[in-house]
XYZ file of C-alpha atoms in Angstrom:
748
model
C -28.904 -50.910 -36.250
C -28.566 -52.434 -32.635
C -31.005 -54.852 -31.387
C -32.779 -54.830 -28.424
C -33.348 -58.195 -27.356
C -36.899 -59.066 -26.675
C -37.910 -58.549 -23.063
C -35.345 -55.869 -22.855
C -35.284 -52.326 -22.150
C -34.384 -49.879 -24.747
C -34.304 -46.920 -21.775
C -30.196 -45.357 -21.505
C -28.301 -45.725 -18.545
C -25.829 -44.391 -16.942
C -23.684 -47.226 -15.954
C -20.800 -47.817 -18.232
C -21.374 -50.541 -20.699
C -19.332 -53.477 -21.944
C -19.317 -55.250 -25.490
C -17.655 -58.047 -26.681
C -16.492 -58.185 -30.691
C -16.443 -61.929 -31.891
C -13.205 -61.137 -34.317
C -13.769 -63.541 -38.141
C -10.456 -62.165 -39.164
C -6.952 -61.925 -38.066
C -5.319 -58.170 -38.061
C -4.342 -58.157 -41.765
C -7.499 -58.169 -43.211
C -10.536 -55.195 -42.931
C -13.823 -56.928 -41.978
C -16.237 -54.138 -42.804
C -17.020 -50.683 -45.499
C -13.593 -48.629 -45.490
C -14.750 -44.828 -44.659
C -11.611 -42.791 -45.136
C -7.943 -42.830 -46.937
C -5.167 -40.838 -45.818
C -2.025 -41.404 -48.773
C 1.912 -40.955 -47.164
C 3.179 -40.581 -50.351
C 6.710 -39.622 -49.200
C 6.666 -43.194 -47.194
C 4.239 -45.036 -49.876
C 1.731 -45.855 -47.384
C -1.475 -46.350 -47.405
C -4.108 -45.762 -44.493
C -7.456 -47.446 -44.447
C -10.200 -46.228 -41.989
C -12.797 -48.978 -41.756
C -16.150 -49.248 -40.581
C -14.663 -52.224 -38.110
C -13.658 -49.478 -35.665
C -9.885 -49.938 -37.048
C -6.812 -47.982 -38.974
C -4.541 -50.232 -40.717
C -1.258 -49.041 -43.035
C -0.256 -50.429 -46.171
C 2.903 -51.148 -47.879
C 1.786 -49.402 -51.795
C 5.165 -49.781 -53.717
C 4.175 -52.540 -55.353
C 1.031 -54.574 -54.538
C 0.032 -53.676 -51.360
C 0.882 -55.324 -48.131
C 0.020 -55.153 -44.464
C 1.783 -53.203 -42.059
C -0.142 -52.628 -38.959
C -3.189 -52.671 -37.362
C -4.000 -49.192 -35.447
C -6.642 -50.464 -32.682
C -8.111 -48.308 -29.797
C -11.848 -46.423 -30.994
C -14.639 -48.817 -30.180
C -16.940 -47.587 -32.906
C -16.687 -46.579 -36.656
C -13.542 -44.468 -37.736
C -15.085 -42.565 -39.882
C -12.128 -39.951 -40.812
C -8.193 -40.031 -40.671
C -5.183 -37.726 -41.348
C -1.702 -37.376 -41.704
C 0.639 -34.628 -40.284
C 3.920 -35.237 -40.117
C 4.413 -38.348 -38.042
C 1.199 -38.654 -36.644
C -1.911 -39.947 -37.587
C -5.371 -38.350 -36.198
C -7.902 -40.242 -36.457
C -11.835 -39.498 -35.486
C -14.537 -42.070 -34.944
C -18.191 -42.262 -33.944
C -17.251 -42.675 -30.867
C -16.973 -39.150 -29.564
C -12.877 -39.583 -29.778
C -10.159 -37.916 -31.941
C -7.121 -40.342 -31.371
C -3.234 -39.272 -32.113
C -0.933 -42.272 -33.196
C 2.347 -42.619 -34.455
C 2.610 -43.326 -38.240
C 5.433 -45.214 -38.482
C 4.851 -47.394 -35.190
C 6.174 -51.050 -35.807
C 4.267 -54.036 -33.215
C 1.032 -54.083 -32.200
C 0.705 -49.629 -32.318
C -1.674 -47.816 -30.119
C -3.039 -44.496 -29.761
C -0.357 -41.901 -27.718
C -3.115 -39.506 -27.320
C -7.552 -40.275 -27.092
C -9.548 -37.001 -26.256
C -13.124 -36.847 -25.989
C -14.319 -33.322 -26.490
C -17.331 -33.984 -28.440
C -20.249 -35.171 -27.596
C -21.103 -36.734 -30.136
C -20.385 -38.861 -33.186
C -17.186 -37.452 -34.588
C -17.391 -37.228 -38.736
C -14.313 -35.096 -40.518
C -11.034 -34.219 -39.947
C -8.595 -31.520 -41.801
C -4.900 -31.166 -41.403
C -2.651 -28.146 -42.479
C 0.044 -28.554 -44.001
C 2.290 -25.978 -43.227
C 1.427 -25.813 -39.037
C 0.584 -28.238 -36.308
C -3.166 -27.924 -36.508
C -6.108 -30.394 -36.794
C -9.919 -29.618 -37.324
C -12.436 -32.124 -36.226
C -15.998 -31.473 -36.325
C -19.564 -33.592 -36.158
C -22.796 -33.942 -35.019
C -23.981 -31.372 -32.605
C -22.809 -28.042 -35.337
C -19.213 -29.277 -32.805
C -15.764 -28.008 -34.512
C -12.304 -28.117 -32.685
C -9.325 -26.897 -33.343
C -6.603 -29.295 -32.010
C -2.976 -27.832 -31.459
C -1.037 -30.868 -32.545
C 2.656 -30.230 -30.431
C 1.055 -28.976 -27.683
C -2.112 -31.758 -26.987
C 0.972 -34.349 -27.069
C 3.123 -32.135 -24.746
C 0.243 -31.657 -22.383
C -0.953 -35.442 -23.177
C 2.816 -36.420 -21.489
C 2.908 -34.413 -18.783
C -0.883 -36.330 -17.595
C -2.717 -32.854 -17.991
C -5.749 -32.647 -19.908
C -5.721 -30.608 -22.968
C -9.052 -28.938 -24.401
C -9.073 -28.047 -27.789
C -10.615 -24.665 -29.179
C -14.362 -24.544 -30.545
C -15.108 -23.057 -33.092
C -18.678 -21.446 -33.272
C -21.743 -20.069 -36.260
C -22.050 -23.344 -37.200
C -26.335 -24.142 -37.752
C -26.398 -27.772 -38.571
C -24.246 -31.356 -38.033
C -20.553 -30.354 -40.081
C -19.748 -33.721 -42.444
C -16.963 -32.032 -44.357
C -14.129 -29.688 -43.207
C -10.488 -28.085 -45.211
C -7.819 -25.961 -43.655
C -5.889 -23.552 -45.571
C -2.416 -24.592 -45.881
C -0.823 -22.156 -43.133
C -4.035 -23.531 -41.053
C -4.783 -19.396 -40.634
C -8.512 -20.051 -41.984
C -11.139 -23.080 -42.315
C -13.898 -24.329 -44.332
C -16.752 -26.836 -42.873
C -19.650 -27.919 -44.895
C -23.079 -28.536 -42.906
C -26.291 -29.853 -43.137
C -28.172 -27.016 -43.928
C -26.281 -26.776 -47.393
C -24.501 -23.617 -46.178
C -20.125 -23.800 -45.997
C -18.963 -21.375 -43.306
C -15.348 -20.047 -43.291
C -13.607 -18.845 -39.709
C -10.436 -17.755 -38.818
C -8.515 -20.513 -36.626
C -7.087 -18.011 -34.523
C -9.691 -16.094 -32.902
C -12.707 -19.015 -33.684
C -14.710 -16.323 -35.492
C -16.398 -16.187 -38.661
C -15.494 -14.684 -41.694
C -18.171 -15.719 -44.752
C -20.892 -17.828 -45.313
C -20.633 -19.500 -49.157
C -24.489 -20.138 -49.976
C -25.510 -22.178 -53.212
C -25.996 -25.661 -51.874
C -29.283 -26.950 -51.209
C -28.742 -30.150 -48.698
C -25.721 -31.549 -46.946
C -21.810 -30.421 -48.392
C -19.742 -33.490 -48.168
C -16.703 -32.639 -49.242
C -14.371 -29.636 -49.562
C -11.092 -29.212 -51.080
C -8.736 -25.927 -51.025
C -6.115 -25.243 -53.214
C -2.898 -24.254 -52.919
C -2.781 -20.940 -52.165
C -6.384 -20.735 -49.995
C -7.704 -18.511 -52.961
C -10.483 -21.316 -54.499
C -12.699 -23.932 -52.394
C -14.701 -26.905 -54.514
C -17.598 -28.348 -52.267
C -19.428 -31.557 -53.119
C -23.100 -32.382 -51.829
C -25.716 -34.033 -51.292
C -27.409 -31.958 -54.162
C -25.225 -34.035 -56.950
C -23.356 -30.809 -57.924
C -19.973 -29.322 -57.613
C -18.923 -25.947 -56.590
C -16.143 -23.819 -57.282
C -15.812 -20.864 -54.714
C -14.120 -17.776 -55.165
C -12.838 -17.211 -51.529
C -11.604 -13.243 -52.460
C -15.631 -12.875 -54.376
C -16.726 -14.855 -51.717
C -19.172 -16.649 -54.436
C -20.004 -19.295 -56.475
C -18.151 -19.163 -59.500
C -18.643 -22.712 -61.512
C -21.621 -25.381 -60.961
C -21.268 -28.345 -61.898
C -24.294 -31.110 -62.461
C -21.759 -34.743 -63.536
C -22.815 -37.404 -61.123
C -26.423 -38.715 -60.778
C -26.334 -38.671 -56.664
C -24.705 -36.658 -54.018
C -21.275 -35.944 -54.362
C -18.998 -37.679 -51.384
C -15.535 -37.081 -52.479
C -13.037 -34.707 -54.053
C -9.324 -34.709 -55.396
C -7.384 -32.015 -57.607
C -4.629 -32.025 -59.437
C -1.854 -29.748 -58.348
C -2.966 -26.973 -60.337
C -6.717 -26.791 -59.028
C -7.418 -26.964 -63.332
C -8.342 -31.175 -62.919
C -10.876 -32.145 -60.760
C -11.681 -35.805 -59.558
C -14.929 -36.799 -58.088
C -16.947 -39.698 -57.130
C -19.811 -40.631 -54.950
C -22.930 -42.222 -54.202
C -23.427 -43.377 -57.750
C -21.056 -45.398 -57.961
C -18.729 -43.277 -60.245
C -15.248 -41.456 -60.475
C -15.457 -38.602 -63.020
C -12.211 -36.523 -63.945
C -13.559 -32.973 -64.806
C -11.433 -30.053 -66.485
C -12.534 -27.011 -65.030
C -11.602 -24.853 -67.854
C -13.448 -26.722 -70.260
C -15.879 -28.480 -68.503
C -15.500 -31.716 -70.362
C -15.505 -34.903 -67.720
C -14.487 -38.217 -68.049
C -16.193 -41.462 -66.486
C -12.738 -43.456 -65.485
C -14.305 -46.191 -63.174
C -17.060 -47.755 -62.268
C -17.317 -49.483 -58.273
C -19.624 -52.113 -56.721
C -20.749 -50.330 -54.297
C -20.999 -45.918 -53.665
C -17.571 -44.651 -53.739
C -16.985 -43.165 -49.293
C -13.591 -41.477 -50.341
C -10.061 -41.224 -53.048
C -6.036 -40.911 -52.677
C -3.752 -40.196 -54.719
C -1.287 -43.430 -55.212
C 1.824 -41.622 -54.458
C 3.969 -43.996 -56.323
C 1.762 -43.358 -60.015
C -0.751 -42.324 -61.618
C -3.536 -44.079 -59.890
C -6.333 -43.261 -57.743
C -6.973 -45.501 -54.432
C -10.794 -46.080 -53.841
C -13.010 -46.400 -50.544
C -16.461 -48.230 -50.664
C -18.529 -49.904 -48.352
C -16.523 -52.845 -49.258
C -13.760 -54.499 -46.925
C -10.973 -54.069 -49.572
C -9.622 -50.612 -50.978
C -8.873 -50.727 -54.577
C -6.760 -49.215 -56.732
C -7.416 -48.457 -60.633
C -4.817 -46.519 -62.762
C -5.516 -43.474 -64.430
C -4.665 -42.542 -67.639
C -3.318 -39.159 -67.614
C -3.388 -37.618 -70.685
C -6.560 -35.388 -70.968
C -8.937 -35.101 -74.102
C -8.692 -32.277 -76.388
C -9.863 -29.012 -75.177
C -13.167 -28.309 -76.763
C -15.118 -24.841 -77.502
C -16.205 -23.802 -74.038
C -20.060 -22.372 -73.442
C -20.568 -19.711 -71.448
C -21.672 -21.444 -67.205
C -24.483 -19.158 -68.270
C -25.740 -20.868 -71.585
C -29.073 -22.568 -70.996
C -30.102 -25.905 -71.776
C -30.594 -25.811 -75.756
C -26.639 -24.392 -76.833
C -25.164 -26.909 -74.577
C -27.171 -29.639 -76.566
C -26.046 -28.100 -79.624
C -22.962 -27.758 -78.871
C -22.582 -31.020 -78.018
C -23.692 -31.988 -81.203
C -21.023 -31.489 -83.078
C -18.434 -32.968 -80.939
C -16.911 -36.430 -82.152
C -18.870 -39.233 -80.454
C -17.378 -40.093 -77.269
C -19.162 -42.745 -74.540
C -16.814 -41.663 -71.945
C -16.838 -38.172 -71.889
C -19.413 -35.149 -71.841
C -19.787 -31.825 -71.391
C -20.641 -31.019 -68.056
C -23.823 -29.324 -67.381
C -25.098 -26.502 -64.634
C -28.377 -29.063 -64.187
C -29.197 -31.459 -62.274
C -31.806 -32.354 -64.268
C -29.977 -32.328 -67.502
C -27.398 -34.531 -66.117
C -30.169 -37.094 -64.896
C -31.686 -36.969 -69.043
C -28.087 -37.117 -70.345
C -27.348 -40.123 -68.370
C -30.384 -41.860 -69.566
C -30.169 -40.814 -73.717
C -26.623 -41.900 -73.369
C -25.271 -44.443 -71.147
C -21.477 -44.027 -70.954
C -18.656 -46.521 -70.789
C -15.543 -46.232 -67.892
C -12.360 -45.650 -69.236
C -10.916 -48.148 -66.696
C -12.846 -51.670 -66.422
C -10.735 -53.417 -63.776
C -8.995 -52.418 -60.790
C -5.171 -52.910 -60.421
C -4.770 -54.077 -57.272
C -6.831 -53.969 -53.893
C -5.974 -54.534 -49.940
C -7.191 -57.670 -48.305
C -10.425 -57.766 -46.851
C -13.335 -60.216 -45.617
C -17.230 -59.577 -46.376
C -18.972 -57.862 -43.672
C -21.764 -59.146 -41.475
C -25.052 -57.988 -42.344
C -27.938 -60.249 -41.214
C -28.163 -61.678 -37.682
C -30.799 -63.723 -35.674
C -30.625 -65.002 -31.522
C -31.993 -68.294 -31.476
C -34.234 -69.388 -28.377
C -31.356 -70.509 -26.466
C -29.892 -67.423 -25.877
C -26.553 -69.002 -26.402
C -26.274 -69.584 -30.666
C -26.673 -66.616 -32.984
C -26.817 -66.867 -36.668
C -25.737 -64.368 -38.937
C -24.849 -63.933 -42.832
C -22.034 -62.176 -44.387
C -22.678 -59.809 -47.665
C -21.782 -62.589 -49.769
C -24.734 -64.611 -48.679
C -22.530 -67.303 -46.217
C -25.040 -68.213 -43.290
C -23.092 -69.606 -39.663
C -23.639 -70.476 -36.302
C -21.477 -68.440 -33.243
C -21.649 -69.731 -30.128
C -20.858 -67.033 -27.563
C -19.612 -69.492 -24.827
C -16.524 -69.851 -27.550
C -16.682 -66.404 -29.589
C -16.642 -68.897 -32.258
C -18.457 -70.009 -35.425
C -19.592 -73.554 -34.521
C -21.188 -74.208 -37.757
C -21.175 -72.863 -41.443
C -23.959 -73.709 -43.479
C -22.657 -71.571 -46.943
C -24.914 -69.552 -48.940
C -28.761 -70.629 -48.277
C -31.658 -69.401 -47.409
C -31.096 -67.155 -43.556
C -34.630 -67.530 -42.281
C -35.004 -71.257 -43.350
C -31.974 -72.193 -41.540
C -32.970 -69.548 -38.705
C -36.509 -72.017 -39.094
C -34.938 -74.850 -38.449
C -32.567 -74.456 -35.961
C -36.247 -72.822 -34.258
C -36.593 -74.568 -30.454
C -38.834 -73.181 -27.902
C -36.960 -72.538 -25.048
C -37.278 -69.654 -23.248
C -34.114 -68.252 -21.666
C -34.856 -64.479 -20.460
C -32.219 -62.297 -22.600
C -29.525 -60.955 -21.112
C -27.495 -58.867 -23.959
C -28.117 -56.664 -26.798
C -26.158 -57.706 -30.236
C -25.174 -55.654 -33.325
C -23.255 -55.862 -36.869
C -22.615 -52.632 -37.144
C -18.760 -53.480 -36.982
C -18.834 -55.899 -39.624
C -18.786 -58.305 -36.894
C -20.569 -59.764 -34.609
C -20.720 -57.214 -31.592
C -22.462 -58.478 -27.764
C -23.482 -55.531 -25.330
C -23.854 -56.678 -21.849
C -24.990 -53.353 -18.790
C -25.501 -54.158 -14.893
C -29.531 -53.734 -16.120
C -29.825 -57.321 -17.790
C -26.547 -59.086 -17.905
C -27.489 -61.578 -15.219
C -30.703 -62.012 -15.747
C -30.518 -65.634 -17.908
C -29.624 -68.558 -15.610
C -29.576 -72.672 -17.462
C -28.480 -75.895 -15.650
C -25.409 -76.281 -16.253
C -25.561 -79.540 -17.813
C -27.019 -78.385 -20.747
C -23.556 -76.513 -21.472
C -22.019 -80.080 -21.102
C -20.687 -79.787 -17.908
C -20.414 -82.659 -14.915
C -22.487 -81.125 -13.062
C -25.891 -81.995 -10.498
C -28.869 -81.954 -12.157
C -29.796 -79.039 -10.345
C -26.637 -76.932 -10.503
C -27.559 -73.717 -12.235
C -25.255 -71.404 -14.632
C -25.813 -67.545 -15.240
C -24.900 -66.969 -18.721
C -23.940 -63.393 -17.929
C -21.541 -64.498 -15.046
C -19.693 -67.188 -16.772
C -19.233 -65.012 -19.773
C -17.933 -61.745 -17.888
C -15.320 -64.370 -16.233
C -14.519 -65.587 -19.329
C -13.470 -62.448 -21.095
C -11.392 -61.132 -18.569
C -10.019 -64.586 -16.869
C -6.485 -63.178 -18.544
C -7.036 -59.876 -16.475
C -7.569 -60.849 -13.443
C -5.061 -63.983 -13.793
C -2.659 -60.629 -14.263
C -3.868 -59.355 -11.280
C -3.112 -62.994 -9.126
C 0.096 -63.104 -9.796
C 1.039 -59.680 -9.343
C -0.332 -60.164 -5.835
C 1.258 -63.656 -5.539
C 4.919 -61.948 -6.236
C 3.869 -59.083 -3.919
C 4.016 -61.685 -1.330
C 6.965 -63.445 -2.332
C 8.750 -60.114 -1.887
C 7.775 -59.279 1.042
C 8.692 -62.623 2.595
C 11.144 -61.836 5.573
C 13.106 -64.544 7.598
C 11.573 -66.397 10.096
C 11.397 -64.905 13.428
C 11.080 -61.255 12.219
C 8.028 -58.768 12.005
C 5.726 -60.248 9.322
C 5.242 -57.739 7.164
C 1.683 -56.205 6.210
C -0.137 -58.337 2.818
C -0.239 -56.179 0.023
C -3.499 -53.971 -0.635
C -5.837 -55.642 -3.180
C -6.904 -53.471 -6.435
C -9.172 -51.057 -5.409
C -12.247 -49.420 -7.204
C -13.411 -46.045 -6.512
C -16.743 -45.709 -6.331
C -19.730 -42.613 -7.876
C -19.411 -41.320 -3.457
C -15.708 -41.149 -3.715
C -15.521 -44.377 -1.441
C -13.854 -47.425 -2.892
C -14.062 -50.791 -3.083
C -11.633 -53.557 -2.972
C -11.340 -56.545 -4.501
C -9.709 -59.735 -3.822
C -7.220 -60.910 -6.409
C -8.700 -64.493 -6.448
C -10.907 -65.521 -8.522
C -13.441 -67.877 -7.445
C -14.544 -71.110 -9.034
C -17.164 -70.370 -11.259
C -21.172 -71.669 -10.176
C -20.466 -74.747 -12.040
C -17.003 -75.417 -10.765
C -15.468 -75.764 -13.858
C -15.239 -72.828 -16.738
C -17.714 -73.006 -19.462
C -16.969 -70.002 -21.565
C -13.445 -69.827 -22.855
C -11.727 -67.290 -25.282
C -8.220 -67.330 -25.011
C -7.357 -70.213 -27.047
C -9.314 -69.954 -30.388
C -7.579 -68.351 -33.542
C -9.066 -65.361 -33.380
C -9.708 -63.911 -29.505
C -12.911 -61.263 -28.608
C -12.110 -57.791 -28.221
C -13.469 -55.730 -25.595
C -14.866 -52.833 -25.896
C -16.032 -50.507 -22.711
C -18.106 -47.067 -23.423
C -17.495 -45.395 -19.659
C -19.453 -42.268 -18.794
C -18.902 -41.580 -14.762
C -17.082 -38.851 -13.701
C -13.434 -38.173 -12.731
C -10.315 -37.610 -14.630
C -9.865 -37.936 -18.234
C -9.565 -41.792 -18.521
C -12.754 -42.144 -16.838
C -14.714 -40.932 -19.546
C -12.353 -42.201 -22.495
C -14.144 -45.229 -24.395
C -11.260 -47.685 -24.681
C -10.532 -51.514 -26.646
C -8.416 -54.293 -25.923
C -7.846 -58.146 -26.806
C -8.938 -60.563 -24.143
C -5.377 -62.042 -24.591
C -3.433 -58.881 -24.486
C -4.371 -57.646 -20.661
C -1.017 -57.790 -18.233
C -2.104 -56.522 -14.862
C -0.506 -53.589 -16.245
C -3.300 -51.511 -16.762
C -3.137 -48.180 -15.608
C -6.225 -47.691 -13.709
C -8.538 -50.772 -11.946
C -11.651 -48.042 -12.506
C -11.216 -48.391 -16.351
C -13.358 -51.563 -16.057
C -16.836 -50.665 -14.569
C -17.297 -51.321 -11.222
C -19.962 -54.099 -11.553
C -18.218 -56.360 -13.747
C -14.847 -56.234 -10.843
C -17.489 -57.503 -8.651
C -18.661 -60.130 -10.898
C -15.655 -61.483 -12.489
C -13.813 -61.187 -8.858
C -16.153 -62.467 -6.051
C -19.528 -63.539 -8.334
C -21.451 -60.339 -6.912
C -24.487 -59.892 -9.157
C -27.745 -58.454 -9.047
C -30.608 -60.333 -10.655
C -32.752 -58.447 -12.469
C -36.038 -60.640 -13.238
C -37.867 -63.732 -11.620
C -36.149 -66.932 -11.582
C -39.859 -68.449 -10.298
C -42.586 -69.347 -12.142
C -45.783 -70.250 -11.096
C -47.932 -73.236 -12.581
C -51.321 -75.222 -11.151
C -50.871 -79.000 -11.630
C -54.733 -80.945 -11.693
C -55.997 -83.645 -13.038
C -57.632 -83.823 -16.724
C -61.384 -83.835 -16.144
C -62.754 -87.516 -16.907
C -59.582 -88.668 -16.299
C -60.267 -91.030 -12.647
C -57.299 -89.672 -10.858
C -57.139 -88.180 -8.040
C -56.009 -84.536 -6.996
C -53.066 -83.658 -5.645
C -52.655 -82.326 -1.791
C -51.010 -79.040 -3.052
C -52.192 -77.905 -6.681
C -50.710 -74.899 -6.963
C -46.857 -75.096 -7.523
C -43.693 -72.789 -8.042
C -40.730 -73.475 -9.705
C -37.634 -72.323 -11.110
C -38.787 -71.353 -14.559
C -35.950 -73.282 -15.839
C -37.803 -75.969 -14.830
C -38.001 -78.666 -18.009
C -41.962 -80.527 -17.620
C -39.984 -84.207 -17.390
C -39.668 -83.387 -13.953
C -42.736 -81.627 -12.896
C -43.620 -85.610 -14.341
C -41.605 -87.142 -12.238
C -43.081 -85.091 -9.316
C -46.549 -86.055 -10.718
C -45.637 -89.486 -10.660
C -44.304 -89.565 -7.335
C -47.164 -87.889 -5.727
C -49.643 -90.239 -7.333
C -47.862 -93.106 -6.485
C -48.391 -92.642 -2.713
C -51.885 -92.499 -3.863
C -51.268 -96.526 -5.225
C -51.615 -94.707 -9.003
C -48.664 -96.061 -10.514
C -48.309 -95.038 -13.689
C -44.970 -94.898 -16.524
C -43.477 -91.726 -17.813
C -44.684 -90.664 -21.038
C -42.148 -90.446 -24.374
C -43.263 -87.000 -25.853
C -40.279 -85.215 -26.663
C -39.851 -81.827 -28.784
C -36.387 -83.184 -30.038
C -36.590 -86.209 -31.810
C -33.560 -88.007 -30.744
C -35.084 -88.067 -27.651
C -38.263 -88.789 -28.593
C -37.141 -91.847 -30.057
C -35.445 -92.990 -26.719
C -38.235 -92.664 -25.481
C -40.212 -94.478 -27.135
C -37.920 -97.440 -27.359
C -37.511 -97.160 -23.484
C -41.536 -97.537 -23.844
C -41.766 -100.098 -25.719
C -42.110 -103.152 -23.315
C -43.647 -101.371 -20.486
C -46.758 -101.821 -18.958
C -49.848 -99.769 -17.344
C -51.031 -96.636 -17.957
C -48.443 -93.734 -19.064
C -48.691 -90.499 -17.992
C -49.793 -87.341 -19.739
C -49.814 -83.799 -19.049
C -51.291 -81.325 -21.609
C -51.391 -77.818 -21.718
C -54.861 -75.639 -23.411
C -55.610 -78.894 -25.040
C -51.984 -79.828 -26.097
C -49.611 -82.628 -25.196
C -46.734 -80.686 -23.090
C -43.180 -81.651 -24.420
C -41.042 -83.152 -21.235
C -37.762 -81.079 -22.672
C -39.790 -78.103 -23.018
C -39.385 -75.341 -19.197
C -42.346 -73.777 -17.431
C -40.907 -70.783 -19.666
C -41.184 -72.470 -22.652
C -44.445 -73.721 -21.630
C -46.136 -70.097 -20.739
C -44.833 -68.404 -23.880
C -45.383 -70.762 -26.505
C -48.468 -72.772 -25.195
C -50.025 -71.338 -22.297
C -49.629 -67.324 -23.693
C -51.354 -65.787 -21.121
C -49.908 -63.110 -18.308
C -51.600 -65.276 -15.798
C -49.889 -68.689 -13.936
C -50.326 -71.777 -16.966
C -52.597 -74.753 -15.911
C -51.243 -78.343 -16.616
C -53.664 -81.203 -16.336
C -52.181 -84.597 -15.743
C -54.504 -87.609 -17.447
C -54.012 -91.110 -19.099
C -51.562 -90.706 -22.402
C -54.356 -91.212 -25.449
C -53.782 -93.555 -28.201
C -53.532 -90.335 -30.394
C -50.952 -89.134 -28.380
C -48.042 -88.631 -31.230
C -50.523 -87.064 -33.911
C -50.788 -84.530 -31.355
C -48.204 -83.466 -30.878
C -47.601 -83.065 -34.601
C -51.276 -81.217 -34.949
C -49.637 -78.606 -31.932
C -46.020 -78.315 -34.510
C -48.152 -77.559 -36.957
C -50.063 -74.757 -35.861
C -46.933 -73.543 -35.172
C -45.823 -73.790 -38.559
C -42.586 -75.442 -38.159
C -43.982 -78.667 -39.276
């Protein structure tokens, strides 16, 4: 779920957006659920595709050992498949990527294609032909000639996959015959389309499922098809007759994954009910092999033993032993036998709390599950890959700098956007209670949206909102004049892209050194600065010498921590294929050798190189400053004032004190602060002072000096017009008034 910051616009703009993923782990473990598995059985390798946007390769000859991470996608990786030495992956970022399966070091996609216009849900590969099919939302199905696509990509050309028409709903399951001559596709309307891959024409439509088809599996000769659906059934289809020949009600919820033995006599199925069953098609005997802790997204055979790898919403994949011995064959009632005959047959069997006779009715299966609960054959997994609990909850604090998060294990942490790292760990505590404890009445304009859909904290920035928030530089711990302001979004971008800007500056310096000639000779022209193509066909040049920050220092540092953030970008502008492809890169991995400067949005380039940015919100705030009735204090010459919205009430009180002194009314500043440390310090400082104490109130409440004008308007005034601040002599009950206000707000 994407959280739109309060006050921000939900209207989608076509400007390129930049996201920053705050990494919580190294490259050797996932931090979100696993969507898909692919077993490279000849090499004893396992590939895992995760919601954290990465694919990882594991050696599984013995205990699983991490080998490589494949980065490149900018959203969930929904499916993967291996075709010879090519790993194909698809993602919710609308792309299909090709990578080398045996790549070492830092694997990167060798080709990225974005022919889909929406999420890509599933893939299928032919075993004896270089053909891959991809499908997703909006009924889009494409056929890819892998060898041709790779060849055209090497020549910097544009490869276009062949569309396969005839699907009515979004497609969530695919299967290709071994020679790749036909394809099966299951969609949300419950129908399974059979299509000729050579002509891309529809051959048949298999109807029987009543809900979304989530899994498909073809036998070796392409005569039989297994399907699993959200209607809780598994169906076996005879493609020659184009009809269903068996219906198995094994699960009590949606069926999401299917595997089968080589001869198609035994089916392994997993789904939303967290169970993995093994069913003999000949006699319909089903066994509960194992129960996972979360719904089962995918399964894969282990290439070295009789075991299954099972992927769930957990960030770790577990291996389970599978007993190869099957139960004795049982007398098989006809597939059309009614429920009563099925019950009579089961009554004559030996009691077995791990196996049952599969029904054709989901209602009968549900009753059976209630009346006769099964015990899984396997109670413990034998191995698992590494992973950490994903983030499941988050809240941005009112300072718009810190974010509170909670992971799936209940651990609560406080993140700092200035470092992209955890500032404080609280352990397993109540999230809402800690959020309330950390509340402070601050009013900073929202400058990012955020979510935790990748299992990590991700900040999203666009040109319409990023530069809205300003704070005083000293609040960031910087040595700067009191009036020096700092733009959160501007400094955040400069920190993220500092390595890239430094690399370009170094390259420009090297070019200048190489072009130097002996004194007296003609001087060469200086190297051209980087240019970014604009949407109107013109180009904008940028100097590679990045200006200092607005505060003269670097408050946002991201290159020194153990887990530097990852930048993701979604480009939607016109141009060459690279102009339209999402990309991602760790902030420390920029070299300046990136193929195009235009891979980075122009509004980001302007901010990083020149400091140019547009402020989309009014940074000024108006207010009225008037004497409290019966206070005996005079009016000021100018009662309607305008100041920066982040100006602290302390400054307003100081201004008021000086103006009253000009009229011979000498008063001491009060000691009303929200922050308790400042409160006590002010009380101690005023302990021995003589004379009247100046008090500012709004709506009858004493205003703490450490609130800003914007905070007063949001939390005390609570109206759209300019707030009215009254000044007067502090009353003896000031402390009680302050704590009464806190009580009313519900924080004390």
